[in-house]
Amino acid sequence: MPTLFGKTRLMESKLDQYLDHASEAALLFREAIKDYLGGRLEEFESRRKQVTEIEKQADQIRIDVERQLYLETLIPDARGDVLGILEHTDEVINTAKETLMLLSVQHPRIPKDLNVDYLELADQGCQAVQELVMGIRAFFRNSPTVTDYVHKVCFWEKEADKVGERLKRRIFESDLELARKLHLGDFVVHVDTLADEAEDVSERLSISAIKRSI
Amino acid sequence: MTLLFLSSGLFLGWSLGANDAANIFGTAVATRMVKFRTAALVCAVFVVIGAVVSGSGAVATLGHLGAVNAIGASFMVALAAALAVLWMTKASLPVSVSQAIVGGIVGWNLFTGSATDMTALVKIVSTWIVCPLLSAALAALFFLAARSALRRTRVHILELDALTRLLLIVVGAFGAFSLGANNVANVMGVFVNAFPASTFSVFGLFDITTAQVLFLIGGLAIGSGVVSYSRRVMMTVGKDLFKLTPVTALVVVLSQSIVLFLFASERLQTWLLSHGLPAIPLVPVSSSQAVIGAVIGIALIKGGRNVRFGLLRRIAGGWVATPVIAALIAFLGLFFLQNVFGVVVQYPSP
């Protein structure tokens, strides 16, 4: 048995590592937003760089896994699904990296009274990603339970949409200049995208899990 | 001349190998779980072993149905079966070599005025119905067991993949052994009585009977069909007819292999009898119908959606049409062989 599973165990650990990176990127994203809103810009920059580094490592792992899956013709029936899930999860990590990069470059001035809503939005995106990661792990080991996680991802995405809408209304009902309103509104969309991306992957995951059910 | 008369049996064996190997390794090869080269090699080797080691049981039952004792007649009966198979395949009807050869033998009985052993005929025909039903029941049982085991053990998709590949080869080898054991009767059964029974010593190591030599030749014919022509059929069976997951494919192959084994194993029959249990008749059965039975068994467990019940009607139609067509061809062929070419088609029974 050890010889039979020798190669696959290595692949399994790579997949686990990839998912760890996705989860960590989302947690760092939330903490970075918290730092930014709290004015701790040095900490924010440090976390942003960490996310950038994680994204790079995740990319490399994904490429390795893809190559190995094709070279060794592993899981031929589910290979397309697994690659699709990994590639779309990469979009989630990218979104976290891009949003933090835009914050670092554009440096929007966020009124203090909007901090709680922005933080809630980031937290809901992070929750959606955590549930997604658990769903993907379940897909690899226990596909019938995937729907439980997909359901939670959808829940957090809807919650994020509600907060996003509330936040936009508050921004555009305020006395701020139109340019600043648009700038802040734009960042609502960016932060909200994390949950949207997680939901997109979860939809794919749900279909792949149905295909896998024997 | 003997080789010429054997040619129809060899052709029948070749086409059986080309077609029926797909029932064992079709899904595994088409889904790229197992390489064609590995599948063909394992299949060919184990078909030959099965034919030589365990081929005699089903042959004896065919012998009871009709002891074709002239090689010219053996040639025509095998040819009639091969032509019936070809005709039915061209008409896209599910066909079984087992049913064709039975029809051919009955055709010989009718032509020569030999009595058809009705007990043997009923035994054979009833196994045609039992075979897909038993296969369906076994597949349903194995499917439920596999599903429950997978849910309980939470094995990783990659580990499951590695394990399934290994099992597809192991179970495939068992399937090939069972196919050789059960179906060599179709290919060489009608020739056994046409050759005088004797025993040869192979380098003083072990003895081999005339029947076993014929089974070896039949096994090699089936093996050559597997190696030379089964790839296309495997791709068709694996991709077009049944879209199964590798685990489901494993369940199908295992069920089919067990059914073929049950209807071919003399040792199992002896064991059952020695324990006072009812014996399973040793009869050549159709591997295609066993596969279809297994797939339907799984589909029914899954809720019965997408089951093409029309296919079942067509199988039942095949049970009647194939032997009737083969019997007619054998009857007409024997008439020509005897009256036009002056070939002996029956020797008086001793």
Coordinates of C-alpha atoms in Angstrom, one line a residue:
Chain A
M1 CA 0.0 0.0 0.0
P2 CA 2.7 2.6 0.8
T3 CA 4.2 2.1 -2.7
L4 CA 0.8 2.2 -4.3
F5 CA 0.0 5.5 -2.6
G6 CA 3.5 6.9 -2.5
K7 CA 3.0 9.3 -5.5
T8 CA -0.5 10.1 -4.6
R9 CA 0.4 11.1 -1.0
L10 CA 2.8 13.7 -2.4
M11 CA 0.0 15.1 -4.7
E12 CA -2.4 15.1 -1.8
S13 CA 0.0 17.2 0.3
K14 CA 0.4 19.6 -2.6
L15 CA -3.4 20.0 -2.9
D16 CA -3.6 20.5 0.9
Q17 CA -0.9 23.1 0.7
Y18 CA -2.7 24.9 -2.1
L19 CA -5.9 25.1 -0.1
D20 CA -4.0 26.2 3.0
H21 CA -2.7 29.1 0.9
A22 CA -6.2 30.0 -0.3
S23 CA -7.5 30.0 3.3
E24 CA -4.5 32.0 4.6
A25 CA -4.8 34.6 1.8
A26 CA -8.4 35.3 2.8
L27 CA -7.6 35.5 6.5
L28 CA -4.7 37.9 5.7
F29 CA -7.0 39.9 3.4
R30 CA -9.4 40.5 6.3
E31 CA -6.6 41.4 8.7
A32 CA -5.0 43.7 6.2
I33 CA -8.3 45.6 5.7
K34 CA -8.7 45.8 9.5
D35 CA -5.2 47.3 9.6
Y36 CA -5.9 49.8 6.8
L37 CA -9.1 50.9 8.4
G38 CA -7.4 51.3 11.8
G39 CA -4.6 53.4 10.1
R40 CA -1.9 50.8 10.8
L41 CA -0.4 51.2 7.4
E42 CA 2.9 49.4 8.1
E43 CA 1.1 46.3 9.2
F44 CA -1.2 46.6 6.2
E45 CA 1.8 46.7 3.8
S46 CA 3.4 43.7 5.5
R47 CA 0.2 41.7 5.2
R48 CA -0.3 42.8 1.6
K49 CA 3.2 41.5 0.8
Q50 CA 2.4 38.2 2.5
V51 CA -0.7 37.8 0.3
T52 CA 1.4 38.6 -2.8
E53 CA 3.9 36.0 -1.8
I54 CA 1.2 33.4 -1.0
E55 CA -0.4 34.0 -4.4
K56 CA 3.0 33.3 -6.1
Q57 CA 3.5 30.1 -4.2
A58 CA -0.1 29.0 -4.8
D59 CA 0.4 29.6 -8.5
Q60 CA 3.5 27.4 -8.6
I61 CA 1.8 24.6 -6.7
R62 CA -1.2 24.8 -9.1
I63 CA 1.0 24.5 -12.1
D64 CA 2.9 21.6 -10.6
V65 CA -0.4 19.8 -9.8
E66 CA -1.8 20.4 -13.2
R67 CA 1.4 19.1 -14.9
Q68 CA 1.5 16.0 -12.8
L69 CA -2.2 15.2 -13.2
Y70 CA -1.7 15.3 -17.0
L71 CA 1.7 13.6 -17.2
E72 CA 0.6 10.7 -15.0
T73 CA -3.0 10.7 -16.4
L74 CA -4.3 10.7 -12.8
I75 CA -8.0 10.8 -12.0
P76 CA -9.0 10.9 -15.7
D77 CA -12.7 11.1 -14.9
A78 CA -12.4 14.1 -12.5
R79 CA -9.2 15.8 -13.8
G80 CA -11.1 18.5 -15.7
D81 CA -13.2 19.3 -12.7
V82 CA -10.2 19.4 -10.3
L83 CA -8.2 21.6 -12.6
G84 CA -11.3 23.9 -13.1
I85 CA -11.7 24.2 -9.3
L86 CA -8.0 24.9 -8.7
E87 CA -7.9 27.6 -11.5
H88 CA -11.0 29.3 -10.2
T89 CA -9.7 29.2 -6.6
D90 CA -6.7 31.0 -8.0
E91 CA -9.0 33.8 -9.0
V92 CA -10.1 34.1 -5.4
I93 CA -6.5 34.5 -4.2
N94 CA -5.9 36.9 -7.1
T95 CA -8.8 39.0 -6.0
A96 CA -7.5 39.3 -2.5
K97 CA -4.1 40.3 -3.8
E98 CA -5.4 42.8 -6.4
T99 CA -7.8 44.5 -3.9
L100 CA -5.0 45.0 -1.3
M101 CA -2.7 46.3 -4.1
L102 CA -5.4 48.9 -5.2
L103 CA -5.8 50.0 -1.6
S104 CA -2.0 50.4 -1.3
V105 CA -1.8 52.3 -4.6
Q106 CA -4.9 54.4 -4.5
H107 CA -5.1 54.9 -0.8
P108 CA -8.8 55.8 -0.5
R109 CA -9.8 58.0 2.5
I110 CA -12.5 56.1 4.2
P111 CA -14.7 58.0 6.6
K112 CA -14.5 56.5 10.1
D113 CA -18.2 55.9 10.4
L114 CA -18.0 53.5 7.4
N115 CA -15.2 51.4 8.9
V116 CA -17.6 48.9 10.6
D117 CA -19.4 48.2 7.3
Y118 CA -16.2 47.8 5.3
L119 CA -14.8 45.4 7.9
E120 CA -18.0 43.4 7.9
L121 CA -17.8 43.1 4.2
A122 CA -14.2 41.9 4.3
D123 CA -15.1 39.5 7.1
Q124 CA -18.0 38.0 5.1
G125 CA -15.7 37.5 2.0
C126 CA -13.2 35.8 4.3
Q127 CA -15.9 33.5 5.7
A128 CA -17.1 32.6 2.2
V129 CA -13.5 31.6 1.3
Q130 CA -13.1 29.5 4.5
E131 CA -16.3 27.6 3.7
L132 CA -15.2 27.2 0.1
V133 CA -11.8 25.7 1.1
M134 CA -13.5 23.2 3.4
G135 CA -15.9 22.4 0.6
I136 CA -13.0 21.6 -1.7
R137 CA -11.3 19.5 0.9
A138 CA -14.6 17.6 1.3
F139 CA -14.8 17.2 -2.5
F140 CA -11.5 15.3 -2.4
R141 CA -12.5 13.0 0.5
N142 CA -16.3 13.0 1.0
S143 CA -18.1 14.5 -1.9
P144 CA -21.7 14.0 -0.6
T145 CA -21.0 16.6 2.2
V146 CA -19.9 19.3 -0.4
T147 CA -23.4 20.7 -0.6
D148 CA -23.3 21.7 3.1
Y149 CA -20.3 23.9 2.5
V150 CA -21.6 25.3 -0.8
H151 CA -24.8 26.3 1.0
K152 CA -22.7 28.3 3.5
V153 CA -20.6 30.0 0.8
C154 CA -23.9 31.1 -0.8
F155 CA -25.1 32.4 2.6
W156 CA -22.0 34.5 3.1
E157 CA -22.1 35.8 -0.4
K158 CA -25.7 37.0 0.0
E159 CA -24.8 38.6 3.4
A160 CA -21.9 40.4 1.7
D161 CA -24.2 41.6 -1.1
K162 CA -26.6 43.1 1.6
V163 CA -23.8 44.9 3.4
G164 CA -22.3 46.0 0.1
E165 CA -25.6 47.6 -1.0
R166 CA -26.1 49.2 2.4
L167 CA -22.6 50.6 2.3
K168 CA -23.1 52.0 -1.2
R169 CA -26.3 53.7 -0.2
R170 CA -24.7 55.2 2.8
I171 CA -21.8 56.5 0.7
F172 CA -24.0 58.0 -2.0
E173 CA -26.4 59.5 0.6
S174 CA -23.5 61.3 2.3
D175 CA -22.2 64.8 1.7
L176 CA -19.0 63.7 0.2
E177 CA -17.7 64.9 -3.2
L178 CA -19.0 62.8 -6.1
A179 CA -15.4 61.7 -7.0
R180 CA -14.8 60.4 -3.5
K181 CA -18.2 58.7 -3.5
L182 CA -17.3 56.9 -6.7
H183 CA -13.9 56.0 -5.4
L184 CA -15.4 54.6 -2.2
G185 CA -18.1 52.8 -4.1
D186 CA -15.5 51.3 -6.3
F187 CA -13.8 49.8 -3.3
V188 CA -17.1 48.4 -2.0
V189 CA -17.2 46.4 -5.3
H190 CA -13.6 45.3 -5.0
V191 CA -14.0 44.0 -1.4
D192 CA -17.3 42.4 -2.2
T193 CA -15.8 40.5 -5.2
L194 CA -14.0 38.1 -2.9
A195 CA -17.3 36.6 -1.8
D196 CA -18.6 36.6 -5.4
E197 CA -15.5 34.7 -6.6
A198 CA -15.9 32.2 -3.8
E199 CA -19.5 31.7 -4.8
D200 CA -18.5 31.1 -8.5
V201 CA -16.1 28.4 -7.5
S202 CA -18.6 26.8 -5.1
E203 CA -21.1 26.5 -8.0
R204 CA -18.5 24.6 -10.0
L205 CA -17.7 22.5 -7.0
S206 CA -21.3 21.6 -6.5
I207 CA -21.7 20.3 -10.1
S208 CA -18.4 18.4 -9.9
A209 CA -19.5 16.8 -6.6
I210 CA -22.7 15.6 -8.3
K211 CA -20.7 14.1 -11.1
R212 CA -18.5 12.3 -8.6
S213 CA -21.3 10.8 -6.6
I214 CA -21.4 7.1 -7.5
Chain B
M1 CA -7.5 -29.8 -44.1
T2 CA -8.0 -30.0 -40.4
L3 CA -6.8 -26.4 -40.1
L4 CA -9.2 -25.4 -42.8
F5 CA -12.1 -26.9 -40.9
L6 CA -10.8 -25.3 -37.7
S7 CA -10.8 -21.9 -39.4
S8 CA -14.5 -21.1 -38.7
G9 CA -13.9 -21.8 -35.0
L10 CA -10.7 -19.6 -35.0
F11 CA -12.7 -16.8 -36.7
L12 CA -15.4 -17.1 -34.1
G13 CA -12.8 -17.0 -31.4
W14 CA -11.1 -13.9 -33.0
S15 CA -14.4 -12.0 -33.2
L16 CA -15.3 -13.1 -29.6
G17 CA -12.0 -11.7 -28.4
A18 CA -12.4 -8.5 -30.4
N19 CA -15.9 -7.9 -29.0
D20 CA -16.0 -9.3 -25.6
A21 CA -12.6 -8.0 -24.3
A22 CA -14.4 -4.6 -24.4
N23 CA -16.9 -5.8 -21.8
I24 CA -14.0 -6.4 -19.4
F25 CA -11.6 -3.6 -20.2
G26 CA -13.7 -1.2 -22.3
T27 CA -14.4 1.4 -19.6
A28 CA -11.0 1.1 -18.1
V29 CA -9.2 1.8 -21.4
A30 CA -11.7 4.4 -22.7
T31 CA -11.4 6.4 -19.5
R32 CA -7.6 6.0 -19.6
M33 CA -7.5 4.3 -16.2
V34 CA -5.6 1.4 -17.8
K35 CA -3.4 1.6 -20.9
F36 CA -4.7 -0.5 -23.9
R37 CA -1.4 -2.4 -24.1
T38 CA -1.7 -3.5 -20.4
A39 CA -5.3 -4.4 -20.8
A40 CA -4.7 -6.4 -24.0
L41 CA -1.8 -8.3 -22.6
V42 CA -3.6 -9.1 -19.3
C43 CA -6.8 -10.0 -21.1
A44 CA -5.1 -12.2 -23.7
V45 CA -3.0 -14.1 -21.2
F46 CA -5.8 -14.8 -18.7
V47 CA -8.3 -15.7 -21.5
V48 CA -5.8 -18.5 -22.6
I49 CA -5.3 -19.7 -19.0
G50 CA -9.0 -19.7 -18.3
A51 CA -9.7 -21.6 -21.5
V52 CA -7.1 -24.3 -20.8
V53 CA -7.6 -24.7 -17.1
S54 CA -11.4 -24.4 -16.8
G55 CA -12.9 -24.6 -20.2
S56 CA -14.2 -28.1 -20.1
G57 CA -17.3 -27.7 -17.9
A58 CA -19.3 -25.6 -20.3
V59 CA -18.1 -27.7 -23.3
A60 CA -19.6 -30.8 -21.7
T61 CA -23.1 -29.1 -21.5
L62 CA -22.9 -28.2 -25.2
G63 CA -21.9 -31.8 -25.8
H64 CA -25.1 -33.0 -24.1
L65 CA -27.1 -30.7 -26.4
G66 CA -25.6 -32.2 -29.5
A67 CA -22.4 -34.2 -30.0
V68 CA -21.2 -32.9 -33.3
N69 CA -18.8 -35.7 -34.2
A70 CA -17.6 -34.9 -37.8
I71 CA -15.2 -32.1 -38.3
G72 CA -16.9 -30.9 -41.4
A73 CA -20.1 -30.4 -39.4
S74 CA -18.1 -28.7 -36.6
F75 CA -16.8 -26.3 -39.2
M76 CA -20.3 -25.5 -40.5
V77 CA -21.9 -25.1 -37.0
A78 CA -19.1 -22.7 -36.0
L79 CA -19.4 -20.9 -39.3
A80 CA -23.2 -20.6 -38.9
A81 CA -22.7 -19.1 -35.5
A82 CA -20.1 -16.7 -36.8
L83 CA -22.4 -15.6 -39.7
A84 CA -25.4 -15.2 -37.3
V85 CA -23.3 -13.0 -35.1
L86 CA -22.1 -11.0 -38.1
W87 CA -25.7 -10.6 -39.4
M88 CA -27.1 -9.6 -36.0
T89 CA -24.2 -7.2 -35.4
K90 CA -24.8 -5.5 -38.8
A91 CA -28.5 -5.2 -37.8
S92 CA -27.2 -3.4 -34.6
L93 CA -28.9 -6.1 -32.5
P94 CA -27.4 -7.2 -29.2
V95 CA -25.9 -10.6 -30.0
S96 CA -24.3 -13.4 -28.1
V97 CA -21.9 -16.0 -29.5
S98 CA -23.2 -18.4 -26.8
Q99 CA -26.7 -18.2 -28.2
A100 CA -25.6 -18.5 -31.8
I101 CA -23.6 -21.7 -31.2
V102 CA -26.5 -23.3 -29.4
G103 CA -28.7 -22.5 -32.4
G104 CA -26.0 -24.0 -34.7
I105 CA -25.9 -27.2 -32.7
V106 CA -29.7 -27.5 -32.7
G107 CA -29.5 -26.9 -36.5
W108 CA -27.1 -29.9 -36.7
N109 CA -29.4 -32.0 -34.6
L110 CA -32.3 -31.2 -36.9
F111 CA -30.3 -31.8 -40.1
T112 CA -28.9 -35.2 -38.9
G113 CA -32.1 -36.3 -37.2
S114 CA -30.3 -36.5 -33.8
A115 CA -32.5 -35.9 -30.8
T116 CA -32.1 -32.6 -29.0
D117 CA -31.6 -33.2 -25.3
M118 CA -34.5 -31.0 -24.0
T119 CA -33.2 -31.1 -20.5
A120 CA -29.9 -29.6 -21.7
L121 CA -31.7 -27.1 -23.9
V122 CA -34.0 -25.9 -21.1
K123 CA -30.9 -25.7 -18.8
I124 CA -29.1 -23.6 -21.3
V125 CA -32.0 -21.3 -22.2
S126 CA -32.8 -20.7 -18.6
T127 CA -29.3 -19.5 -17.9
W128 CA -29.7 -16.9 -20.6
I129 CA -32.4 -15.3 -18.5
V130 CA -30.7 -15.9 -15.2
C131 CA -27.4 -14.5 -16.4
P132 CA -28.3 -10.8 -16.8
L133 CA -30.7 -11.0 -13.7
L134 CA -27.9 -12.5 -11.5
S135 CA -25.4 -10.0 -12.9
A136 CA -27.9 -7.1 -12.1
A137 CA -28.4 -8.4 -8.6
L138 CA -24.7 -8.8 -7.9
A139 CA -23.9 -5.4 -9.4
A140 CA -26.6 -3.7 -7.2
L141 CA -25.2 -5.4 -4.1
F142 CA -21.6 -4.5 -4.9
F143 CA -22.6 -1.0 -5.8
L144 CA -24.3 -0.5 -2.5
A145 CA -21.3 -1.9 -0.7
A146 CA -18.8 0.3 -2.6
R147 CA -20.9 3.4 -2.0
S148 CA -21.2 2.7 1.7
A149 CA -17.5 1.9 2.0
L150 CA -16.5 5.0 0.2
R151 CA -18.7 7.2 2.4
R152 CA -17.4 5.5 5.6
T153 CA -13.7 5.5 4.7
R154 CA -13.5 9.0 3.2
V155 CA -10.6 7.9 1.0
H156 CA -8.9 10.7 -1.0
I157 CA -9.9 11.0 -4.7
L158 CA -6.2 10.4 -5.6
E159 CA -5.9 7.2 -3.5
L160 CA -9.2 6.0 -4.8
D161 CA -7.9 6.5 -8.3
A162 CA -4.7 4.5 -7.6
L163 CA -6.7 1.7 -5.9
T164 CA -9.3 1.6 -8.7
R165 CA -6.6 1.3 -11.4
L166 CA -5.0 -1.6 -9.6
L167 CA -8.4 -3.3 -9.0
L168 CA -9.5 -2.8 -12.6
I169 CA -6.4 -4.8 -13.7
V170 CA -6.9 -7.5 -11.1
V171 CA -10.6 -7.9 -11.6
G172 CA -10.1 -7.6 -15.4
A173 CA -7.6 -10.5 -15.2
F174 CA -10.3 -12.5 -13.3
G175 CA -12.9 -11.4 -15.9
A176 CA -10.6 -12.5 -18.7
F177 CA -10.0 -15.9 -17.0
S178 CA -13.8 -16.3 -16.6
L179 CA -14.4 -15.3 -20.2
G180 CA -11.8 -17.8 -21.4
A181 CA -13.2 -20.6 -19.2
N182 CA -16.8 -19.9 -20.0
N183 CA -16.7 -18.8 -23.7
V184 CA -14.0 -21.2 -25.1
A185 CA -16.9 -23.7 -25.3
N186 CA -18.5 -21.4 -27.9
V187 CA -15.4 -21.4 -30.0
M188 CA -14.1 -25.0 -29.7
G189 CA -17.0 -26.9 -28.1
V190 CA -18.3 -28.2 -31.4
F191 CA -14.8 -29.5 -32.4
V192 CA -14.1 -31.5 -29.2
N193 CA -16.2 -34.6 -30.2
A194 CA -14.8 -34.5 -33.8
F195 CA -11.2 -35.3 -32.6
P196 CA -10.3 -38.6 -31.0
A197 CA -9.7 -38.1 -27.2
S198 CA -6.1 -38.7 -26.2
T199 CA -3.5 -37.4 -23.8
F200 CA -0.1 -35.9 -24.6
S201 CA 2.8 -35.4 -22.3
V202 CA 4.4 -31.9 -22.5
F203 CA 8.2 -32.5 -22.0
G204 CA 7.4 -35.1 -19.4
L205 CA 6.3 -32.2 -17.1
F206 CA 2.5 -32.5 -17.3
D207 CA -0.2 -34.1 -19.4
I208 CA -2.5 -32.3 -21.7
T209 CA -5.7 -33.7 -23.4
T210 CA -6.9 -33.2 -26.9
A211 CA -9.7 -31.0 -25.6
Q212 CA -7.2 -28.8 -23.8
V213 CA -5.1 -28.5 -26.9
L214 CA -8.3 -27.3 -28.7
F215 CA -9.0 -24.9 -25.8
L216 CA -5.5 -23.6 -26.0
I217 CA -6.0 -22.9 -29.8
G218 CA -9.4 -21.4 -29.0
G219 CA -7.9 -19.3 -26.2
L220 CA -5.1 -18.1 -28.6
A221 CA -7.8 -17.2 -31.2
I222 CA -9.7 -15.2 -28.6
G223 CA -6.4 -13.6 -27.4
S224 CA -5.5 -12.6 -31.0
G225 CA -8.9 -10.9 -31.3
V226 CA -8.2 -9.0 -28.1
V227 CA -4.8 -7.8 -29.2
S228 CA -5.5 -7.1 -32.8
Y229 CA -9.0 -5.6 -32.9
S230 CA -10.5 -4.9 -29.5
R231 CA -9.2 -1.3 -29.1
R232 CA -12.0 0.3 -31.2
V233 CA -14.7 -1.8 -29.6
M234 CA -13.3 -0.9 -26.2
M235 CA -13.5 2.8 -27.1
T236 CA -17.1 2.4 -28.3
V237 CA -18.2 0.4 -25.2
G238 CA -16.4 2.6 -22.8
K239 CA -17.4 6.0 -24.2
D240 CA -20.6 5.7 -26.2
L241 CA -22.7 3.1 -24.5
F242 CA -22.0 3.4 -20.8
K243 CA -20.7 6.5 -19.2
L244 CA -19.6 5.0 -15.9
T245 CA -17.3 6.3 -13.2
P246 CA -14.2 4.1 -12.8
V247 CA -15.6 2.7 -9.5
T248 CA -18.9 1.9 -11.1
A249 CA -17.1 0.3 -14.0
L250 CA -15.2 -1.8 -11.5
V251 CA -18.5 -3.0 -10.0
V252 CA -19.8 -3.9 -13.5
V253 CA -16.7 -5.9 -14.4
L254 CA -16.6 -7.7 -11.1
S255 CA -20.3 -8.7 -11.4
Q256 CA -19.9 -9.9 -14.9
S257 CA -16.7 -11.8 -14.1
I258 CA -18.4 -13.6 -11.2
V259 CA -21.4 -14.6 -13.3
L260 CA -19.1 -16.0 -16.1
F261 CA -17.1 -17.8 -13.4
L262 CA -20.1 -19.3 -11.7
F263 CA -21.3 -20.7 -15.0
A264 CA -17.9 -22.2 -15.9
S265 CA -16.2 -23.4 -12.7
E266 CA -16.2 -27.2 -12.3
R267 CA -14.5 -26.9 -8.9
L268 CA -17.2 -24.7 -7.6
Q269 CA -19.9 -27.1 -8.9
T270 CA -18.1 -30.0 -7.2
W271 CA -17.8 -28.0 -4.0
L272 CA -21.5 -27.0 -4.0
L273 CA -22.6 -30.6 -4.7
S274 CA -20.3 -31.9 -1.9
H275 CA -22.0 -29.6 0.5
G276 CA -25.5 -30.6 -0.5
L277 CA -26.1 -27.3 -2.3
P278 CA -27.8 -27.0 -5.7
A279 CA -25.2 -27.0 -8.5
I280 CA -24.9 -24.2 -11.0
P281 CA -25.1 -25.5 -14.5
L282 CA -21.9 -25.1 -16.5
V283 CA -23.2 -23.2 -19.6
P284 CA -21.5 -20.7 -21.9
V285 CA -23.3 -17.4 -21.2
S286 CA -23.1 -14.0 -22.9
S287 CA -20.7 -11.5 -21.3
S288 CA -22.4 -8.6 -23.1
Q289 CA -25.7 -9.5 -21.5
A290 CA -24.0 -9.9 -18.2
V291 CA -22.6 -6.4 -18.6
I292 CA -26.0 -4.9 -19.6
G293 CA -27.6 -6.7 -16.6
A294 CA -25.0 -5.2 -14.3
V295 CA -25.4 -1.7 -15.7
I296 CA -29.2 -1.9 -15.3
G297 CA -28.8 -3.3 -11.8
I298 CA -26.8 -0.2 -10.8
A299 CA -29.2 2.1 -12.7
L300 CA -32.2 0.7 -10.8
I301 CA -30.4 1.2 -7.4
K302 CA -29.8 4.8 -8.5
G303 CA -33.6 5.3 -8.9
G304 CA -34.1 3.7 -12.3
R305 CA -33.8 7.0 -14.3
N306 CA -32.3 6.7 -17.8
V307 CA -32.8 3.0 -17.9
R308 CA -33.6 2.1 -21.5
F309 CA -36.1 -0.7 -21.0
G310 CA -36.4 -1.0 -24.7
L311 CA -32.9 -2.5 -24.6
L312 CA -34.2 -5.3 -22.4
R313 CA -36.9 -6.1 -25.0
R314 CA -34.2 -6.2 -27.7
I315 CA -32.1 -8.5 -25.6
A316 CA -35.1 -10.8 -25.2
G317 CA -35.6 -10.6 -29.0
G318 CA -32.0 -11.6 -29.4
W319 CA -32.5 -14.7 -27.3
V320 CA -35.0 -15.9 -29.9
A321 CA -33.6 -14.4 -33.1
T322 CA -29.9 -15.4 -32.7
P323 CA -30.3 -19.1 -32.2
V324 CA -33.0 -19.4 -34.8
I325 CA -30.9 -17.6 -37.5
A326 CA -27.8 -19.7 -36.5
A327 CA -29.9 -23.0 -36.7
L328 CA -31.2 -22.1 -40.1
I329 CA -27.8 -21.2 -41.5
A330 CA -26.3 -24.4 -40.0
F331 CA -29.1 -26.5 -41.5
L332 CA -28.7 -25.0 -45.0
G333 CA -24.9 -25.0 -44.8
L334 CA -24.8 -28.7 -43.7
F335 CA -27.2 -29.5 -46.6
F336 CA -24.7 -27.9 -49.1
L337 CA -21.7 -29.4 -47.4
Q338 CA -23.1 -32.9 -47.5
N339 CA -24.8 -32.9 -50.9
V340 CA -22.7 -30.5 -53.0
F341 CA -19.2 -31.1 -51.5
G342 CA -19.7 -34.6 -50.2
V343 CA -18.4 -33.8 -46.8
V344 CA -19.3 -36.2 -43.9
V345 CA -21.4 -34.3 -41.4
Q346 CA -22.2 -37.1 -39.0
Y347 CA -20.6 -40.4 -38.0
P348 CA -22.8 -43.0 -36.4
S349 CA -22.5 -42.8 -32.6
P350 CA -20.5 -45.7 -31.1

